[in-house]
Structure formats: C-alpha cells, structure tokens
Coordinates of C-alpha atoms in Angstrom, one line a residue:
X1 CA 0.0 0.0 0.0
X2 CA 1.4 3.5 -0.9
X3 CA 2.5 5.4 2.3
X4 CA 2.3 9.1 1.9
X5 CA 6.0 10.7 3.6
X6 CA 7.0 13.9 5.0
X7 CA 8.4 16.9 2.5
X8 CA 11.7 18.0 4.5
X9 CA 14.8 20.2 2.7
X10 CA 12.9 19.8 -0.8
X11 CA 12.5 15.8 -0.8
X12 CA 10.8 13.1 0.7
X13 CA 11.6 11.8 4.3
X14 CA 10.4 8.9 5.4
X15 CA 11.8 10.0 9.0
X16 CA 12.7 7.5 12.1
X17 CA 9.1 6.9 13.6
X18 CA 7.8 3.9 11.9
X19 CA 3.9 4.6 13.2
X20 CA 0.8 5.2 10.2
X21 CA -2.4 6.0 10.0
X22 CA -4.9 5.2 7.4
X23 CA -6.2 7.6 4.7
X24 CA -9.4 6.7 3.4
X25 CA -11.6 7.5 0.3
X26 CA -14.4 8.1 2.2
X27 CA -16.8 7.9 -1.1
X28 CA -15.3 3.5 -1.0
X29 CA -15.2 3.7 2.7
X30 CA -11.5 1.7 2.3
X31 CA -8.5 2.7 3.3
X32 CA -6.5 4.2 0.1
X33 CA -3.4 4.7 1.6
X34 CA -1.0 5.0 5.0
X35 CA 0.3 8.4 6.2
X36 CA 3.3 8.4 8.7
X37 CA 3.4 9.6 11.7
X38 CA 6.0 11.5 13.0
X39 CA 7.8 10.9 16.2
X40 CA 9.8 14.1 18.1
X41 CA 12.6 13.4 16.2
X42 CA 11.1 13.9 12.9
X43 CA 10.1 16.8 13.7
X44 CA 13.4 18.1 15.1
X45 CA 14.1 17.2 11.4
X46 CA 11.8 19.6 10.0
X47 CA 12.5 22.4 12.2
X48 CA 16.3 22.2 12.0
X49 CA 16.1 22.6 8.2
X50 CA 14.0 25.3 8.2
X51 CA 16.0 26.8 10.8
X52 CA 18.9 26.5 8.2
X53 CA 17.2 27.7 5.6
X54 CA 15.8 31.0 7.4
X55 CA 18.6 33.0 6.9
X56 CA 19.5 32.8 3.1
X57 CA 16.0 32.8 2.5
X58 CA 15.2 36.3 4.9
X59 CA 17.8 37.9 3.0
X60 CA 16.5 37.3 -0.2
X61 CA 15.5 40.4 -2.3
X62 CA 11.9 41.3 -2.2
X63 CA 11.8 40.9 -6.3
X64 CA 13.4 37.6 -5.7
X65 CA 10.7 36.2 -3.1
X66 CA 8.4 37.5 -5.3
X67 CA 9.0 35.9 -9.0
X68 CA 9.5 32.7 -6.9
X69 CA 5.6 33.2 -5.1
X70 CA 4.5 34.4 -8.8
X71 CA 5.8 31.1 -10.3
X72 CA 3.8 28.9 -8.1
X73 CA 1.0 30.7 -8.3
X74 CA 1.0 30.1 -12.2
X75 CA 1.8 26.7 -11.6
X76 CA -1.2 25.8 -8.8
X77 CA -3.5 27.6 -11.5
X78 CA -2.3 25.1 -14.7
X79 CA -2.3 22.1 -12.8
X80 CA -5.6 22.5 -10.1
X81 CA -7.4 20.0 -11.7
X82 CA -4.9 17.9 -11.0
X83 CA -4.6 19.5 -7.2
X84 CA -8.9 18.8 -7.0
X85 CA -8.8 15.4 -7.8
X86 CA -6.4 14.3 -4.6
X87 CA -8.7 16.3 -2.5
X88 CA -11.7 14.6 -3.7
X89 CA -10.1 11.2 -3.1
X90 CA -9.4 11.8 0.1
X91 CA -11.6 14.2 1.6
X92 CA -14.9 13.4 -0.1
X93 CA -15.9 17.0 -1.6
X94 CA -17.5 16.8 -5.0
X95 CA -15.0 18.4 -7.7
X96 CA -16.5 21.6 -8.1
X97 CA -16.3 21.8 -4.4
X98 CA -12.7 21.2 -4.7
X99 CA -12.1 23.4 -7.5
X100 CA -13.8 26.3 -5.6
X101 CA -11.5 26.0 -2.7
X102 CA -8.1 25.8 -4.9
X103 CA -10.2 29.0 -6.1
X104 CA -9.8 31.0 -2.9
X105 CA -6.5 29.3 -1.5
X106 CA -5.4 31.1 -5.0
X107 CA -6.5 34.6 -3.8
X108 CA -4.1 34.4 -1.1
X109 CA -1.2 33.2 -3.3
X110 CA -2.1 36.7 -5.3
X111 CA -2.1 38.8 -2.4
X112 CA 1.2 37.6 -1.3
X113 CA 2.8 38.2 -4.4
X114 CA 2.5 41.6 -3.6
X115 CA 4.3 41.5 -0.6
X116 CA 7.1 44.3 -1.5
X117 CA 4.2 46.8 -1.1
X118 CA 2.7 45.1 1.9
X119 CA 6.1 44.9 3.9
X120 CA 6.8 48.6 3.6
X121 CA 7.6 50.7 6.6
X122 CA 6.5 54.4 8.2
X123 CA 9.0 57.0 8.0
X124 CA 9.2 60.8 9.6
X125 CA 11.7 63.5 8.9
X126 CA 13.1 65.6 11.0
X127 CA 11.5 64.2 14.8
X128 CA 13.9 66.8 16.1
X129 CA 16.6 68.8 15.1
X130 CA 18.4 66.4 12.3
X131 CA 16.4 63.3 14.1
X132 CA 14.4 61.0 12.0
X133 CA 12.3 57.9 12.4
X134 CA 11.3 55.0 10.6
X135 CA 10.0 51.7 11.1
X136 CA 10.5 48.4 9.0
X137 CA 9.0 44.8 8.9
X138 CA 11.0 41.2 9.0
X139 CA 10.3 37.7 9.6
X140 CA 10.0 35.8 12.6
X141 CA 12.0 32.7 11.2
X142 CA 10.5 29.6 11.8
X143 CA 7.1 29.2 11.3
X144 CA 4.4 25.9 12.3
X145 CA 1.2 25.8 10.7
X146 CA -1.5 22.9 11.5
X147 CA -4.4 22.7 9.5
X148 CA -7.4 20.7 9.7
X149 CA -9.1 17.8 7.0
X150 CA -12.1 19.9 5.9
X151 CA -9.9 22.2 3.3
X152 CA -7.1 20.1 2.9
X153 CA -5.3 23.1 0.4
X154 CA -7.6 25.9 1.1
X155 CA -6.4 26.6 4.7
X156 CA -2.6 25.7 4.0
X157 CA -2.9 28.5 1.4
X158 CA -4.3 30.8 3.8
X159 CA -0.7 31.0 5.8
X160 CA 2.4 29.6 4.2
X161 CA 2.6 31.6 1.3
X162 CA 2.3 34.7 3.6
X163 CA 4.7 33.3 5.7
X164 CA 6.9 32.8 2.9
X165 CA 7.1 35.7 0.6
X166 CA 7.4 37.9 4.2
X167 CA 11.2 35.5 4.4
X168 CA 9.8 33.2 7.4
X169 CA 10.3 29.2 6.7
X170 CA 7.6 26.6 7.2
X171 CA 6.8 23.8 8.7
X172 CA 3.5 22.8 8.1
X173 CA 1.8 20.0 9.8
X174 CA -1.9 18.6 7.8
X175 CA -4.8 17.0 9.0
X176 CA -3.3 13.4 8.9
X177 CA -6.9 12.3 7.4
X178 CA -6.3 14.0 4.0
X179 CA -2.4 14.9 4.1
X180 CA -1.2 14.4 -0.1
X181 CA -2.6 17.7 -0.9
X182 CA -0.6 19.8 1.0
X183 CA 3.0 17.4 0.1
X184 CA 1.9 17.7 -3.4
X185 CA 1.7 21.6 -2.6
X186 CA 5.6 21.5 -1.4
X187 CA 6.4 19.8 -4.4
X188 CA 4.9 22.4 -6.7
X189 CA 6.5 25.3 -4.5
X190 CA 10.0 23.6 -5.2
X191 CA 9.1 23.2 -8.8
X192 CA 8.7 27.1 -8.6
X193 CA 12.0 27.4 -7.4
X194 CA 11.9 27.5 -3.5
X195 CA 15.0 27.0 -1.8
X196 CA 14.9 23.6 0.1
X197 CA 13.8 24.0 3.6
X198 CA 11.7 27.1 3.3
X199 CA 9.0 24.8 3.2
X200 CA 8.7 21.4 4.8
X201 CA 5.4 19.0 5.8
X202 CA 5.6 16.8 8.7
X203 CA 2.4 14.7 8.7
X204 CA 1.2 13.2 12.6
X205 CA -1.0 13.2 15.4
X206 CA -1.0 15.3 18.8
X207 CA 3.0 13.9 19.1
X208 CA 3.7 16.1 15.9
X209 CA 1.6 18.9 17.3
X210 CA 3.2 18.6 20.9
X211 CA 6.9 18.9 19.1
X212 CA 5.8 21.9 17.6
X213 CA 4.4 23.8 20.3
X214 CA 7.3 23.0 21.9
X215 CA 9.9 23.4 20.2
X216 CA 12.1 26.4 21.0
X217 CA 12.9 27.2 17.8
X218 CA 9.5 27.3 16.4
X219 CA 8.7 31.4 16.7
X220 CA 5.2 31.0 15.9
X221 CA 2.0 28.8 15.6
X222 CA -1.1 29.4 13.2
X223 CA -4.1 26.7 13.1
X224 CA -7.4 26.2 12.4
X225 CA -9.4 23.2 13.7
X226 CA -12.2 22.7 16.7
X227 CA -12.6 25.2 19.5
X228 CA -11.1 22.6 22.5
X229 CA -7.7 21.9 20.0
X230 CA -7.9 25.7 19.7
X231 CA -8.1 26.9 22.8
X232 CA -5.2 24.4 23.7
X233 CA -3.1 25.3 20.6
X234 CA -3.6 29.0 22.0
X235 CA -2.8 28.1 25.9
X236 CA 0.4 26.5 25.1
X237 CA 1.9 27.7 22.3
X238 CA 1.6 30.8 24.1
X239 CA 2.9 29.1 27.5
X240 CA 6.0 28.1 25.3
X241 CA 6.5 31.8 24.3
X242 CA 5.1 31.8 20.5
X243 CA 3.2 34.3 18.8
X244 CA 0.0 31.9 18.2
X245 CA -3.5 32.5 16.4
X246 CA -5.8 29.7 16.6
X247 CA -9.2 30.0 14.8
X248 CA -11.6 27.8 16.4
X249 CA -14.9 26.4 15.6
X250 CA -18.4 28.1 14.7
X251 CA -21.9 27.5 15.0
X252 CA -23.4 30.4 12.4
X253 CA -26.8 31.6 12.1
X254 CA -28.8 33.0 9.2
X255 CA -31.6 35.3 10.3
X256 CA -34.6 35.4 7.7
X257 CA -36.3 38.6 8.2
X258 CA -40.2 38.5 6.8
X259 CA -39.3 41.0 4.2
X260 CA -36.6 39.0 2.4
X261 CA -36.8 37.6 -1.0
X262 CA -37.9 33.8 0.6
X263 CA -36.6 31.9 -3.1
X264 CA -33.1 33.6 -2.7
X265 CA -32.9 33.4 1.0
X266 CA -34.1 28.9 0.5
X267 CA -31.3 28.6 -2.0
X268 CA -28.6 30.5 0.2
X269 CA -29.8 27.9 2.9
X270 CA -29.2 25.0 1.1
X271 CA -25.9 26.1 -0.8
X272 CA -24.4 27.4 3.0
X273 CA -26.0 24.5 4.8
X274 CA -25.2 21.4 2.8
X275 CA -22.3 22.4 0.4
X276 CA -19.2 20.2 1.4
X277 CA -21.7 18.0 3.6
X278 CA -21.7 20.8 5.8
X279 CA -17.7 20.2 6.9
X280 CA -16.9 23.7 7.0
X281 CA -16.6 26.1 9.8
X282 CA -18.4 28.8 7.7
X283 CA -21.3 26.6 7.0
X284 CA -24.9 27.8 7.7
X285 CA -26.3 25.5 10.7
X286 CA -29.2 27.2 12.1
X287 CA -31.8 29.4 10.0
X288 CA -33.2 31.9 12.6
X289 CA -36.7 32.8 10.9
X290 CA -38.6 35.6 11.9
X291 CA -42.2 34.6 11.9
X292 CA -44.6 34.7 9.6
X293 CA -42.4 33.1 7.1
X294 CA -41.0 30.1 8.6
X295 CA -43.4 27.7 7.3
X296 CA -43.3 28.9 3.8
X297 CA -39.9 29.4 4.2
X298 CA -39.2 25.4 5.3
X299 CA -41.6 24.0 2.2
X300 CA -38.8 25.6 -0.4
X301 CA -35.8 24.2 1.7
X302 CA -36.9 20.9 1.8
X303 CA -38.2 20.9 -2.2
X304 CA -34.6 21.9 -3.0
X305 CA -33.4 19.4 -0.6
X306 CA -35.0 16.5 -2.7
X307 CA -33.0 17.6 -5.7
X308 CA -29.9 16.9 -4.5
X309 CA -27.3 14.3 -5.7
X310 CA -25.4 12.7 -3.1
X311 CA -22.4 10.9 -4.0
X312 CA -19.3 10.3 -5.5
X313 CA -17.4 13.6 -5.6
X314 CA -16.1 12.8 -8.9
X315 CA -19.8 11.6 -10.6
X316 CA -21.2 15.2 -11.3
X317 CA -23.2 14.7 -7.7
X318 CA -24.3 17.8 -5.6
X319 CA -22.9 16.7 -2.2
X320 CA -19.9 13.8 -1.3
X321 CA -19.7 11.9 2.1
X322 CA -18.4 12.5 5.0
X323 CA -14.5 12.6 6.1
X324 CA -14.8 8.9 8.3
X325 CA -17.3 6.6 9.3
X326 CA -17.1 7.7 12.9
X327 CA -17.5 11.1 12.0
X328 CA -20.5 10.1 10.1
X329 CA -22.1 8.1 12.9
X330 CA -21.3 11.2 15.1
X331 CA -23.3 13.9 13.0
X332 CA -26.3 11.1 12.1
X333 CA -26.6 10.5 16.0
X334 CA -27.4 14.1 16.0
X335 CA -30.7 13.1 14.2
X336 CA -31.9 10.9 17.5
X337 CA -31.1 13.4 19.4
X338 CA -33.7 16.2 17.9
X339 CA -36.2 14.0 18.0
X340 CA -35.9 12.8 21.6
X341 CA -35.8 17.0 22.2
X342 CA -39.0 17.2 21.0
X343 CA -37.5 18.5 17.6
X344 CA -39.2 18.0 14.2
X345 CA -37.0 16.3 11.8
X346 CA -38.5 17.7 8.4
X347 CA -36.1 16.0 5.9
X348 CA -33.8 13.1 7.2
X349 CA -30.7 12.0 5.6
X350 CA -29.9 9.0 6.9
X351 CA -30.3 5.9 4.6
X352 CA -30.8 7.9 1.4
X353 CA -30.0 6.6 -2.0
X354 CA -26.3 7.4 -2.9
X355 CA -24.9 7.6 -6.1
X356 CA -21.9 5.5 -5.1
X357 CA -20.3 2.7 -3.2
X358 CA -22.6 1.3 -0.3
X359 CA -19.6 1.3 1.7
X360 CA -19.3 5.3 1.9
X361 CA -19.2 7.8 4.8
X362 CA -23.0 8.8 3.7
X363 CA -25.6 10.9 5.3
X364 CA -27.3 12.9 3.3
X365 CA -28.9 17.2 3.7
X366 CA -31.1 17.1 6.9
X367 CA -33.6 19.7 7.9
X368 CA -34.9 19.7 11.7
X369 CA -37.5 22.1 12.6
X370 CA -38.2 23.6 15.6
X371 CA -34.4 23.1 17.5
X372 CA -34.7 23.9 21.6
X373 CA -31.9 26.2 22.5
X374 CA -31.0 24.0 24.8
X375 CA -30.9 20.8 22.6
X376 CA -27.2 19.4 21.9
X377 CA -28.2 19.5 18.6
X378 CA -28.6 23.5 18.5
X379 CA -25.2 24.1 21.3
X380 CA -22.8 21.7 19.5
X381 CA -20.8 22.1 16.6
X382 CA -22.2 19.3 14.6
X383 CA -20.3 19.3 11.2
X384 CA -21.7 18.1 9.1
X385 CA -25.3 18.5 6.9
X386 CA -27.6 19.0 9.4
X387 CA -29.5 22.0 9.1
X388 CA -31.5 23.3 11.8
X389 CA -34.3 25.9 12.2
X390 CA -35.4 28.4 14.9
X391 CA -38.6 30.1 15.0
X392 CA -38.5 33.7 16.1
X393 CA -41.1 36.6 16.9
X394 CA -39.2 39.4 16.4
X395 CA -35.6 40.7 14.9
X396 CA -34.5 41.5 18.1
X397 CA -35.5 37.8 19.6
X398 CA -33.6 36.5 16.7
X399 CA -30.5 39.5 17.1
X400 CA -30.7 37.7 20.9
X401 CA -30.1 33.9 20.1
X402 CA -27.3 35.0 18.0
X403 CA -25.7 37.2 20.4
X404 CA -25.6 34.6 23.4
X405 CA -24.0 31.7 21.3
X406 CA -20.7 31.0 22.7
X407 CA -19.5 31.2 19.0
X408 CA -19.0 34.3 16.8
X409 CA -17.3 32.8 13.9
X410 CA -19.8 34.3 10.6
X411 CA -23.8 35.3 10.3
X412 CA -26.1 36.1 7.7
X413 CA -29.1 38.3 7.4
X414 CA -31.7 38.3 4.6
X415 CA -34.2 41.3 3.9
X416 CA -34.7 43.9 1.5
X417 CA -34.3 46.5 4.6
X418 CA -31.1 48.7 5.0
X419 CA -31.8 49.9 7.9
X420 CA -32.5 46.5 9.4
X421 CA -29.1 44.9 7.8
X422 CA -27.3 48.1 8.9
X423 CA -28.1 47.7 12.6
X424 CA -27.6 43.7 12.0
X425 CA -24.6 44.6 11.2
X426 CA -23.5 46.9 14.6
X427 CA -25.5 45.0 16.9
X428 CA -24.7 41.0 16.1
X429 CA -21.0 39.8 18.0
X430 CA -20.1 38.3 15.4
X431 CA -16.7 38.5 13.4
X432 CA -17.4 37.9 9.6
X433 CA -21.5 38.9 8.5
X434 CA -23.1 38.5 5.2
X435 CA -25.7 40.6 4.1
X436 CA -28.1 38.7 1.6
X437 CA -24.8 36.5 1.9
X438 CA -24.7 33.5 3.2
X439 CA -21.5 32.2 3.6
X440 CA -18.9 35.9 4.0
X441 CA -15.6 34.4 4.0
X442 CA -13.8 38.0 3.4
X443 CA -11.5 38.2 0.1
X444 CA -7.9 37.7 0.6
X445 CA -6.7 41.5 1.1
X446 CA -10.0 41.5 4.3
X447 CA -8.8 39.4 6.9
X448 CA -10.3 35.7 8.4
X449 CA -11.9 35.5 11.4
X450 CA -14.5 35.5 14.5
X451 CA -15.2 36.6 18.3
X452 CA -15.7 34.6 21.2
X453 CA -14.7 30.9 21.0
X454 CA -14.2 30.9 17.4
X455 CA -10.9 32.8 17.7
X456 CA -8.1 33.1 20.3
X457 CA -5.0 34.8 20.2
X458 CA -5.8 38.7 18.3
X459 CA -4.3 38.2 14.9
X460 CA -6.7 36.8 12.0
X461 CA -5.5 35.0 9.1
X462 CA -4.7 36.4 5.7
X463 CA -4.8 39.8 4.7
X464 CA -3.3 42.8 6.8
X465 CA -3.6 40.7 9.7
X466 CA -1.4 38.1 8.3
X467 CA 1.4 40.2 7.1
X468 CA 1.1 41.8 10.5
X469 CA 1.3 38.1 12.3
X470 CA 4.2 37.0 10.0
X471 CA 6.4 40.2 10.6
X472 CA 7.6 41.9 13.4
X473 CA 8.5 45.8 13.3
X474 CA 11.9 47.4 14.3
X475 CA 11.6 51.0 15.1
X476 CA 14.8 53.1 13.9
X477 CA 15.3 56.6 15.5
X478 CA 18.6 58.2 13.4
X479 CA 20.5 61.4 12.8
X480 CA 23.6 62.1 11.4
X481 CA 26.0 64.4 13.0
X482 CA 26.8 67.3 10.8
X483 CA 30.6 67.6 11.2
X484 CA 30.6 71.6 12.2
X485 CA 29.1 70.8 15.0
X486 CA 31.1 68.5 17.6
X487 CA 31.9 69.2 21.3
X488 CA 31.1 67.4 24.3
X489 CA 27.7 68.4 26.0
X490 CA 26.4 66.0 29.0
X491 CA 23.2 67.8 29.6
X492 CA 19.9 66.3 28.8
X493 CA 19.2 66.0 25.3
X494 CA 15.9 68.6 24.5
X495 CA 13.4 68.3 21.4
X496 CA 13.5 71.4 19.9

C-alpha cells in the first residue's frame, strides 16, 4: 500500500518513527493509503532545516521572493485540476467543491505576491533637530502551521505563502486524514523554485503537534481546527513563548427577516447549509426565521433538498460523504437526538439513496425544525449536513439567540431593509456577516476571522492581519551628525 512521507529540505523523508495511520476514500469507505506519523525526532528534522534555511531565504530580495511566489501561483492555477482530484479522493468534496476551494486558497497566493508593497515601513523627517524615524518589517524565522481535513489546500494557502514571501520558513503540519494535498503543494512550491527547507510537511497526530508547540525554535504557531484543539493550541503555544493565532470552531446563524426575498434566501440555505456536507466552519447550521415566514420558508428548503445528488465527488453529484465513518455516525446521532428534544426532523438523511459505493461515509442534507436552544443538537458544533431551524417573533429575539451563542465565527441576514441589515450589522457579535450572503468568507486582502470561541489569540488569518502576524516591526530613530558641530555636552538631550 502506498505510504504518503513527509516533505523535509525539498525531498521526501520517510523520518525515524515507523507509526501510520490510514487515509481513506471516504466515497469507498476503504482505506486508500497509509500516512506516517512522525515521532519528536522527525520533527526536530523539519524544524532544524528550516532553521537553516531562514537566513539565506530572509535575506532574499523582495523581487526575488516575489518571482519565486509568482511562479507557483502560475503553476497551482495550470495544474488544479490535478490538485482537486487528490482532495476529492481523500476528503470526499465533490470536484466543483474542490475546484472552488483551490479557487480562494489562489487569492491568497495573489495577495502575497505583492508582498514588496505590503512589507513597507512608516518613516518621519526631521522628529527633532536632524532626528528621523522610521519603522521596518522582517520575519520571525520559523514558522508551524497545522491545518485541519475539511480544506485540505484551502487553509494551508491561507498562511504559508504569507509566511513565505514575508522571508519566514515553514513547517506545516496537515490534518493526517487528507495529508497528499498539502505534500503535493511543497512539491509544486520547489518546482517554482523555492529554496529547500523554506518549506517542509511533517504529517502526525497530537505527538507532531506537541513537538511543535514546543519546540524552541518554532517562533510562531497558526491553526485552524475545533474550539477545545484551539483553545489548547492557543494556551500552550503561548505558554512556550510563540506568537499563536488559533481559529476555532463556529456554529453560524442566518436570520430570515419576513421581508426578504424567501426563493433567494431557500437557496442560500441549502448552498451554505449542505455544500461540502456541511464540513466547513463557515457553513450555515441554524436558520433563525422571523415569523410569519418560517413555514413557507421550510416547504422551499426541503423541495430543493429532494434535488440533490449525493455521491461520489467525482460523478457530477451535488454533495460527497463525509471525512470517516465515525464522524459520520457522530453527526447522524445528531438526528436521535432532535427528536428525543421534541425536535421536528422535516427531511432526514440517513439511509438515502447514494450515487456511489454502499460502503461510503454517507448521510445525506437534513432539515430539523423547531431546535430547543437547549438541545445538543442547537449548542454543538455538529459538522456536518444538518441543518436546523429556529422560529422567532421578532428581529431583536432572533439578534438575541445570535448574540448569546458561545460562538461568533460568521452570520447572515436576509431582507430587502437597510436599515434592518445596517443595525444587523453593529449589533450581532459576530466577526465575519453576510448581508443577503450566506457564507462571507472575506477576500484575501480582508482578513479571516471571529469573536468569542471561534478565535483566540488577536491576529486573523490572511490579509493585513497576516502580514502583520508573520512580521515583526523594528523601530529606527537616526540622525547624522553634521561635522561643524562636535563638542562634548552632558546635559539632557531637548526636542526642539
């Protein structure tokens, strides 16, 4: 069986630790292929080549780290197709799906192309008498990044090439579910003429993550996953003296106001709710209506439910499976659990007709009506395509519900009413909001992130914020003497 290996000075490493794990196809339910797992040592390994190759690479020319960042750009855009087929295999999204999140991981290779403008200091002339002051960005040198199984190249793409074009080295640590995509990544990245070592993968489980948190010289840790790994990613990188942000998990709402456009607002439901079998932290999960629409509202939901395909990413379907099989038990348990909370389950998706193997991670678009608050199945982070509904008198009931999740990750609003979206807007705790939107993942020059438990540590990814987390700023305060005037003078220097 093919083992997928670590990337480490611009080559494969098999490493010492002789532990695997098995990658599945979830849309076959069998195991495709065995990832390793690496031990402490391994990666040691990774760290100590990038440590080497921090210092050639931070004093590479600006133009330089930019025709390099350029070339892979060009190269991830010929050869995505190529990039969306391993992420189908192993993650389960539909190619489309795929294709759309090479899409966006793209935007942030684009925006970090122009990194000779982004890096550029403040300056000030004449702060005092022949004094002047100006401020300049540089790397922090080594750099961990962990990312999670549910955008395999999307969330990679979010940090390293930041990281890299700003002169940091990487060592990036996948989701050991669905890790080819980001080796095959590397690869590309050397093809594009990387140095070796600026970027290395280290595939593994909480041992890999441990070494990385720990490691002393590992200046700073980015990752995206679930709000416990979060908030511990955040305690203890931080404990270990690393600049750390950690974007956490999300449970977002989209509140239906009566005046909205009910077809559009249905189809954003479906597309937010259901769209990469609802494995995304961005995803729609609970649809806050504001009564008198919620019945009408529910009838168009569920008749665009019954069109869906669910299947094999790669057979022109709608929706894939899920990552594993314990994952999908997990979010289909969900289903018992609404019921037995006096929950209305509308539209179930549990032992739907697939187009695909029997043996696949399926459960298909669910739609439970009337959620308690205080149901499991409203307070958790499910995960997956479950879909849940709230009925709610008023804007400011629904503004409420929102506002006491423990979550702020994204919202939505839907209505025809400025004034209603503009105080959405100002009053709703949340970090990223849609208006008429339902899923407002902020281009790659906005920044990435929530509130709350959704986000810890200050920095969000990509964007301003990114540069910002990737760089550190040196203030220089400087004045030449002019030669005529010399002499000793031990009073206290005056701003004049």
């Amino acid at each position: 069986m093919d083992i997928v290996n670590h990337w480490v000075t611009g080559a494969t490493f098999e490493g010492e630790s002789t532990r695997t794990a098995p990658v599945y196809n979830p849309a076959l339910g069998s195991v495709a292929r065995e990832v390793r797992l690496a031990s402490v040592t391994d990666v040691d390994a990774a760290v100590a080549s990038a440590a080497a190759a921090f210092p050639d690479w931070a004093e590479t020319s600006l133009a330089k780290r930019q025709a390099v960042i350029f070339s892979f750009r060009e190269l991830l855009n010929a050869r995505k197709q190529e990039l969306a087929e391993i992420l189908t295999a192993e993650h389960g999204k539909v190619i489309s799906d795929a294709l759309g999140e090479i899409a966006r991981g793209l935007e942030v290779v684009e925006f970090a192309t122009g990194m000779p403008h982004l890096m550029k200091g403040d300056y000030s002339e004449n702060v005092s008498a022949g004094v002047d002051v100006y401020s300049t960005r540089e790397p922090l040198g080594v750099v961990g990044v962990i990312s999670p199984f549910n955008f395999p190249a999307m969330v990679p793409l979010w940090f390293f090439p930041i990281a890299i074009a700003a002169g940091n080295t990487v060592v990036l640590k996948p989701s050991e579910k669905d890790p080819s995509a980001s080796v095959w990544m590397a690869e590309l990245f050397t093809e594009a003429g990387l140095p070796d070592g600026v970027l290395n993968v280290v595939h593994g489980d909480k041992v890999a993550v441990d070494a990385l948190l720990e490691h002393a010289d590992v200046a700073s840790i980015s990752f995206v996953g679930s709000t416990p790994i979060a908030k511990y990613i955040y305690e203890n990188g931080s404990r270990n003296g690393k600049r750390v942000q950690a974007l956490g998990g999300a449970k977002n709402h989209m509140l239906v106001l009566p005046d909205a456009d009910l077809d559009l607002a249905a189809d954003a439901a479906v597309n937010a709710g259901f769209g990469s079998a609802g494995e995304r932290c961005m995803s729609i999960s609970v649809l806050i209506a504001v009564e008198p629409v919620a019945d009408d509202l529910i009838d168009k939901i569920a008749e665009r439910m019954s069109g869906l395909k669910v299947g094999d990413g790669r057979r022109n379907c709608d929706m894939g499976p899920l990552i594993t099989r314990e994952h999908r038990d997990k979010v289909s348990g969900y289903i018992d659990v609404a019921a037995t909370d006096g929950a209305t389950v509308v539209v179930d998706g549990r032992g739907i007709q697939v187009d695909g193997e029997s043996d696949g991670f399926w459960l298909g678009p669910t739609l439970i009506d009337r959620v308690p608050t205080t149901s499991t199945v409203y307070t958790d982070e499910i995960f997956g395509p479950v879909l849940s509904v709230l009925r709610v008198a008023s804007y400011e009931e629904g503004v409420t519900i929102i506002n006491a999740s423990r979550y702020g990750n994204g919202t939505a609003i839907f209505t025809n009413d400025g004034g209603a979206a503009r105080r959405f807007q100002r009053e709703v705790q949340v970090g990223m909001i849609g208006i008429n939107v339902p899923i407002p993942v902020p281009v790659a020059y906005y920044s990435f992130g929530g509130w709350k438990d959704s986000l810890f540590g200050d920095t969000k990814a990509y964007g301003p914020d990114g540069v910002h987390f990737f760089t550190r700023q040196k203030a220089v305060t400087r004045r030449w003497l002019d030669p005529s005037h010399g002499g000793i003078n031990l009073g206290f220097p005056e701003n004049r």
